[in-house]
Coordinates of C-alpha atoms in Angstrom, one line a residue:
X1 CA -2.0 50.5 -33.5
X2 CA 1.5 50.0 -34.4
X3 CA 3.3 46.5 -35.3
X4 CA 7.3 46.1 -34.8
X5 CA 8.2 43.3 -37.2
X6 CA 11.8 43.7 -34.9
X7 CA 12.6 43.3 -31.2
X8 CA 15.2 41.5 -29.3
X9 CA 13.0 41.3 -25.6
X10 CA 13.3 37.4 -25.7
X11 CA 17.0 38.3 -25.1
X12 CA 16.3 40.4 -21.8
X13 CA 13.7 37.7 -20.8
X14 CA 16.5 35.1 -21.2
X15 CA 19.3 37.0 -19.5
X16 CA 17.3 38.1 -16.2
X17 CA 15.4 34.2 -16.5
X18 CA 19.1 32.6 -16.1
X19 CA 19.7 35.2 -13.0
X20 CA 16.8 34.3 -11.2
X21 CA 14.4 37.1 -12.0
X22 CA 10.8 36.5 -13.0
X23 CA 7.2 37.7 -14.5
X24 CA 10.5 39.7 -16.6
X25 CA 8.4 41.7 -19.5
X26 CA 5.4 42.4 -17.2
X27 CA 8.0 44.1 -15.3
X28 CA 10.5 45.8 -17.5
X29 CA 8.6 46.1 -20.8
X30 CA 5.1 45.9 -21.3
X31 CA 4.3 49.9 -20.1
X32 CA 7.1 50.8 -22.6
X33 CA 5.6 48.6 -25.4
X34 CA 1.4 50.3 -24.3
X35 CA 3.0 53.5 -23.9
X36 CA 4.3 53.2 -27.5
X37 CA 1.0 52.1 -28.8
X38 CA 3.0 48.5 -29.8
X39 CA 0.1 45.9 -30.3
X40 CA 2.1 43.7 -31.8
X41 CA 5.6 42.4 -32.3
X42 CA 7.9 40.2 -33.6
X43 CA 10.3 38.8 -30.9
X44 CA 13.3 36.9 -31.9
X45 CA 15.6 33.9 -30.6
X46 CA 18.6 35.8 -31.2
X47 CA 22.1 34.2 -30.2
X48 CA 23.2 37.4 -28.6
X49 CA 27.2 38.3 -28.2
X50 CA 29.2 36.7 -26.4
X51 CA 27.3 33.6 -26.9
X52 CA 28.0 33.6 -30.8
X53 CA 30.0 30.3 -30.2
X54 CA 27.8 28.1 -28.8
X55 CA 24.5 28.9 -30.6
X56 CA 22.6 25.8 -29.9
X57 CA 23.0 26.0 -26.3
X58 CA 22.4 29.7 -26.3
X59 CA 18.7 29.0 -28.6
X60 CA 18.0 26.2 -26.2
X61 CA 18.7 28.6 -23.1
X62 CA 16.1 31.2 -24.8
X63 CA 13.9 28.9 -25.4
X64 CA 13.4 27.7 -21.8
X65 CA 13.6 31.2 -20.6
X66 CA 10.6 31.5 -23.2
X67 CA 8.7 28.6 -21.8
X68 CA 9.0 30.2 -18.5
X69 CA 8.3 33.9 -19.4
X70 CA 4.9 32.4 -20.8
X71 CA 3.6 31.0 -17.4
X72 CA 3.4 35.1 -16.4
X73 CA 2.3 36.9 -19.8
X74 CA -0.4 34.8 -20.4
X75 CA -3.3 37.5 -19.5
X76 CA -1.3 40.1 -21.4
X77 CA 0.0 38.8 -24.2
X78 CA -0.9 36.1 -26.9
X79 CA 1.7 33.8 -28.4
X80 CA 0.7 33.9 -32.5
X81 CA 1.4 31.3 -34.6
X82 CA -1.1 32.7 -37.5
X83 CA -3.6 36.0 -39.2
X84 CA -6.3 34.5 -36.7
X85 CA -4.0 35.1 -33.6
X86 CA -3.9 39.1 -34.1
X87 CA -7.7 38.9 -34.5
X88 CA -7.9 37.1 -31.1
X89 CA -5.4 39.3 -29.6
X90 CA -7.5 42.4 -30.1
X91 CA -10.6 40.5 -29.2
X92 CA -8.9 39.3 -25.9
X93 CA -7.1 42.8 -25.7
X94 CA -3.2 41.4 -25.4
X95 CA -0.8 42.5 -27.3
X96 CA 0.3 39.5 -29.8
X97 CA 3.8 38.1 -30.6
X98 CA 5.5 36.5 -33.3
X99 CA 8.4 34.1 -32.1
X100 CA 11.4 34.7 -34.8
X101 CA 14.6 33.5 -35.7
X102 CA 17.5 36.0 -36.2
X103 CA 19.7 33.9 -38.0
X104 CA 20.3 30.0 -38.0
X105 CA 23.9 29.6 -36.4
X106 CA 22.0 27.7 -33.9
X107 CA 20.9 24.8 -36.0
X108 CA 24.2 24.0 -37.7
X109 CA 23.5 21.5 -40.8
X110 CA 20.6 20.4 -39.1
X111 CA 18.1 21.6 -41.1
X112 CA 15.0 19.5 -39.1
X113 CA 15.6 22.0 -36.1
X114 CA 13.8 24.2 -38.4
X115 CA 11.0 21.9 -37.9
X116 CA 11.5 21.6 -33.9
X117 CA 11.7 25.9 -34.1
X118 CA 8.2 25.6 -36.1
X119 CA 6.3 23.3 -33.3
X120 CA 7.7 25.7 -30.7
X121 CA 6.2 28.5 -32.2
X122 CA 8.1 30.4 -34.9
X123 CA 6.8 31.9 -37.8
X124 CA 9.6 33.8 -39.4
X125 CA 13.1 33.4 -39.6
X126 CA 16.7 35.0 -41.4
X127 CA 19.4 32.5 -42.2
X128 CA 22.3 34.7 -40.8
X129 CA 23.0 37.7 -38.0
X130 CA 26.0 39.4 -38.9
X131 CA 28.2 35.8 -39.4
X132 CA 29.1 33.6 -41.7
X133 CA 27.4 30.0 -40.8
X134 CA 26.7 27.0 -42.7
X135 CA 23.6 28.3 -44.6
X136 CA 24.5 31.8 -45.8
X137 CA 26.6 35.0 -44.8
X138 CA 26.0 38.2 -43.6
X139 CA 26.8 41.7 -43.2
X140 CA 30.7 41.1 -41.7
X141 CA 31.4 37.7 -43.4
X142 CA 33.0 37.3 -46.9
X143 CA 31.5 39.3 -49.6
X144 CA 31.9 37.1 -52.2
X145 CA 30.5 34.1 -50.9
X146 CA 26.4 34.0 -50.3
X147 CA 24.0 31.2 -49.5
X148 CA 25.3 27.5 -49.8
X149 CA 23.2 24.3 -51.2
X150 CA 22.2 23.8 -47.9
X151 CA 21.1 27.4 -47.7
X152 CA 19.3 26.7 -50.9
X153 CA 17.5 23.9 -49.0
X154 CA 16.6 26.0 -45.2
X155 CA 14.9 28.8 -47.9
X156 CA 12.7 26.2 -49.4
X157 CA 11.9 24.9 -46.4
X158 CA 10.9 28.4 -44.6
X159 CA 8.9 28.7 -48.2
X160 CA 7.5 25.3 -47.4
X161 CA 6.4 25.9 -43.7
X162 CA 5.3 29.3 -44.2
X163 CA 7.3 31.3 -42.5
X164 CA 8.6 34.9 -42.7
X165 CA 11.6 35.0 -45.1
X166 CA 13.8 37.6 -43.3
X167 CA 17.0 39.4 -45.2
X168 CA 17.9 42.2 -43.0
X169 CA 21.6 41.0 -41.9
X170 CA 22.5 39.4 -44.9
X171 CA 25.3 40.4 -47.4
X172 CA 24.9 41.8 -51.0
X173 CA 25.0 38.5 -52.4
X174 CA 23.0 36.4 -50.2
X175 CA 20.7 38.7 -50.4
X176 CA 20.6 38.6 -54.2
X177 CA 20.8 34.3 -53.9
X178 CA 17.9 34.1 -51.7
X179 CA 15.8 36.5 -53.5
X180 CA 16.2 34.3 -56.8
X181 CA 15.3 31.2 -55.0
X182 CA 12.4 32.5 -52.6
X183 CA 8.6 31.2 -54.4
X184 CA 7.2 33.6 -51.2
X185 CA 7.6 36.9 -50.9
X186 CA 10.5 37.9 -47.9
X187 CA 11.0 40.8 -45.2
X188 CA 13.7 42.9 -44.1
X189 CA 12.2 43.4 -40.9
X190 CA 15.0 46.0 -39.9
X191 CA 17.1 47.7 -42.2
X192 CA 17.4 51.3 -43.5
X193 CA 18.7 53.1 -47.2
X194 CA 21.9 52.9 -48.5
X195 CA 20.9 56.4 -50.4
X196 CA 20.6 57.8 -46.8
X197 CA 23.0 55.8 -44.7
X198 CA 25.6 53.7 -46.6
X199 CA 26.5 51.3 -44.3
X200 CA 26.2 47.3 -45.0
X201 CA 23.3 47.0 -42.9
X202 CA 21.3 48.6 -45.0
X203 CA 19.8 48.2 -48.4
X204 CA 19.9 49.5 -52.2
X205 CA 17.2 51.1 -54.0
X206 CA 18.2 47.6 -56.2
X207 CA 17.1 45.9 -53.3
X208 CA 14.6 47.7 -51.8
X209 CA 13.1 47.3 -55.7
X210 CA 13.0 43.4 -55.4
X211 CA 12.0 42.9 -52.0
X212 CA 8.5 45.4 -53.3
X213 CA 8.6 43.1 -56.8
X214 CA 8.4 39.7 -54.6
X215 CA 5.7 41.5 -52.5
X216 CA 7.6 42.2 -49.6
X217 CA 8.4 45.1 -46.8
X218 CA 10.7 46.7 -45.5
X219 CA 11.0 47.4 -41.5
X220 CA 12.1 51.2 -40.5
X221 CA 15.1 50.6 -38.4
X222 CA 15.7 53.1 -35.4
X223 CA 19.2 52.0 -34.5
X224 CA 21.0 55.7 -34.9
X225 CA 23.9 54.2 -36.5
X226 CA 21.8 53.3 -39.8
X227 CA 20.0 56.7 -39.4
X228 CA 22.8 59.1 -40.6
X229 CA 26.8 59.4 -40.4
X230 CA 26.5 62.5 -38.7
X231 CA 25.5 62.0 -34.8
X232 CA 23.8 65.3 -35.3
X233 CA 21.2 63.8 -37.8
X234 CA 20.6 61.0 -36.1
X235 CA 17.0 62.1 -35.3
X236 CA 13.5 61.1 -35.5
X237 CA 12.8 63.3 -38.5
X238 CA 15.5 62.1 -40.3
X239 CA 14.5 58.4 -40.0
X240 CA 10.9 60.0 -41.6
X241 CA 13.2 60.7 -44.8
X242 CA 14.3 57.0 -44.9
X243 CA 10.7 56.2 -44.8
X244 CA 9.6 58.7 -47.7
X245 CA 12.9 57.6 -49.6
X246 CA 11.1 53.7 -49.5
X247 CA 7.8 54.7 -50.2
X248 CA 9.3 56.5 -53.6
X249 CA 11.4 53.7 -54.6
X250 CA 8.8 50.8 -53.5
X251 CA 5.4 51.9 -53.0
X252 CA 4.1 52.8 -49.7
X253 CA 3.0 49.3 -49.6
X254 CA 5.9 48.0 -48.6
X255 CA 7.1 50.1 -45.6
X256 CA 6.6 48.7 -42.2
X257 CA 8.4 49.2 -38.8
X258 CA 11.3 46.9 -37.0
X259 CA 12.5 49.6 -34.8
X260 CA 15.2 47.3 -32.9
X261 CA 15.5 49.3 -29.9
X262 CA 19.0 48.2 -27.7
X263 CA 17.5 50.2 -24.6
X264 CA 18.0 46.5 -22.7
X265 CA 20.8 45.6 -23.9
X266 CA 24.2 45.5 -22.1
X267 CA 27.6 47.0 -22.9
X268 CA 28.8 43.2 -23.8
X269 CA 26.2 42.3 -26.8
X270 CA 26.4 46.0 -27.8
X271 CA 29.9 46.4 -28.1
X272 CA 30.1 43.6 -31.2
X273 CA 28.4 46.0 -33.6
X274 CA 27.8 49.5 -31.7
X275 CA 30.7 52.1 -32.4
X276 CA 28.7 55.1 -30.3
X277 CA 28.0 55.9 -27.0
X278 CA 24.0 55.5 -27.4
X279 CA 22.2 53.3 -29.8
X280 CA 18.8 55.1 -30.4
X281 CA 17.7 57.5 -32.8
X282 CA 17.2 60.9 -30.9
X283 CA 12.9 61.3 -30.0
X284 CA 13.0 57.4 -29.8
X285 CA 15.0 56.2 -27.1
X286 CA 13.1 53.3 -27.0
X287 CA 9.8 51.6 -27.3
X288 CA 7.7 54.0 -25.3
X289 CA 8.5 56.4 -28.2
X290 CA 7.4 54.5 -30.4
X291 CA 4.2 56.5 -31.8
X292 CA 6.4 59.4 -32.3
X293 CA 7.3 58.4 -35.5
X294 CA 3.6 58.6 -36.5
X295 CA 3.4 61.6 -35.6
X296 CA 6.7 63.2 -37.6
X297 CA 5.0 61.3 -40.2
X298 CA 2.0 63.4 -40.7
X299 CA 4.5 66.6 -40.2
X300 CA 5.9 65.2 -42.9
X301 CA 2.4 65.2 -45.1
X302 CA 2.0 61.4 -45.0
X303 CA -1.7 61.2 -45.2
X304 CA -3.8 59.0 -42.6
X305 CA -4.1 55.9 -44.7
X306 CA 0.1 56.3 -45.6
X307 CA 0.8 56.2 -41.9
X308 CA -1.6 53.6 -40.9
X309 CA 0.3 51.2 -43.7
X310 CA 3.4 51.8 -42.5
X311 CA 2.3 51.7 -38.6
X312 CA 0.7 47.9 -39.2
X313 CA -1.0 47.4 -42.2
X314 CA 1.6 46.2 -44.8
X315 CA 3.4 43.9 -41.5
X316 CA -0.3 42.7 -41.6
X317 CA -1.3 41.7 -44.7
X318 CA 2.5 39.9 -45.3
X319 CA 1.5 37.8 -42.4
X320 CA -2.0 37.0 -43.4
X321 CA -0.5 36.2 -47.1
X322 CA 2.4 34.3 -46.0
X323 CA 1.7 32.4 -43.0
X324 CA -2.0 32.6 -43.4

């Protein structure tokens, strides 16, 4: 069993929906996921390059394309809204889905469109991608600014619905603002170590430190670019090291898997933040390859109860804690 707390399929499901195609992840994703041993996912609403400047039309397109995906995966795969879901899904044998939010562009300073998310089905959500919007800033906006008041507000509320608190993508300092005014503990369902990689993307041992104090995890991130500088380390043992680097600085309670895979992806979203010719970590070129990392785990002397925390178990119990 293995649990991605990262992937970006509602994006393929939404691009092939609006060109006509149909029964989409049956099609192009669900061997790759089995094959992988991926039982269960978060999928995010994510407003995908070159749509950055209309985000509200660009959410409302996924969403439809959702709505319609569903009519097809219903016998495969099970929408979850709570714990009780994954139990189902196993019962039922589907593989279960979170709906997520990778950033908040879309709502603007409408902060009840968290609400109308919610009712549609999400259960986690991150107040920025890489921009600067009217709640927060991330990765490539302004260093010195963080989360606004209204910010402030859309992390109460997430606290208040019980929703996944997500800071992979946000700069130093909103990081740092939303931990100090998160009352739930939060995710970074896709980020990597500075110690390892420095690149913006990822995190401190300073914040890897929080996010374990508040109870958190951290998602193992496959995208080779937060792997290693060197193209030539940019493997599947080396993303092992990131892991053992988090479970010495956190506790190996607090390492999970948000492997992000761009396999899907075409060369116009992936040119906004990819620099090299591939995007995947060499031995996991995408989802298929997934259990590899399980296995360069136990190489790596992880023992059978490490791996299985990291493979689902810590995702897990975040889930039944926070959303319940």
């Amino acid at each position: 069993m293995i649990f991605d707390g990262h992937s970006d399929i509602w994006t393929d499901v939404a691009i092939k929906t609006l060109n006509g195609e149909k029964d989409i992840i049956r099609r192009y994703h669900l061997d790759k996921l089995k094959k992988g041993n991926i039982t269960g996912s978060i999928f995010v609403i994510w407003i995908d390059p070159p749509y950055t400047d209309q985000p509200y039309k660009r959410a409302m397109e996924i969403v439809d394309s959702i709505k319609k995906e569903s009519e097809y995966i219903k016998d495969s795969i099970l929408i979850a809204r709570s714990f009780d879901d994954i139990e189902k899904a196993k019962r039922e044998g589907k593989l279960y889905v979170f709906i997520g939010l990778e950033g908040l562009s879309s709502i603007g300073e409408n902060l009840n469109l968290i609400d109308y998310f919610y009712d549609f089905g999400a259960r986690h959500a991150s107040l920025t991608w890489n921009e600067e919007n009217a709640l927060a800033t991330g990765v490539r906006g302004n260093p010195q600014r963080g989360i606004t008041e209204l910010g402030k507000k859309a992390v109460r509320k997430i606290n208040n619905k019980r929703m996944l608190l997500d800071v992979s993508h946000l700069n130093e300092k909103s990081f740092w603002d939303v931990a100090y005014e998160t009352d739930s503990p939060i995710i970074a369902s896709h980020s990597n170590c500075k110690h390892l990689c420095d690149v913006p993307r990822n995190l401190s041992d300073e914040q890897l430190k929080k996010i374990a104090e508040l109870g958190g995890v951290v998602g193992i991130n496959s995208f080779n670019e937060f792997v290693h500088h060197d193209i030539e380390k940019q493997d599947v043992r080396m993303l092992v090291q990131h892991i053992e680097h988090m479970a010495n600085v956190m506790g190996i309670d607090h390492v999970g898997i948000g492997m992000d895979y761009c396999d899907f992806l075409d060369d116009s979203s992936m040119s906004s933040f990819s620099q090299q010719e591939t995007s995947y970590t060499k031995g996991l070129e995408d989802a298929s390859k997934t259990s590899k990392l399980l296995i360069e785990m136990e190489k790596a002397g992880f023992t059978a109860e490490d791996i299985e925390k990291v493979a689902y178990k810590n995702f897990h119990n975040i889930i039944k804690k926070v959303i319940g």
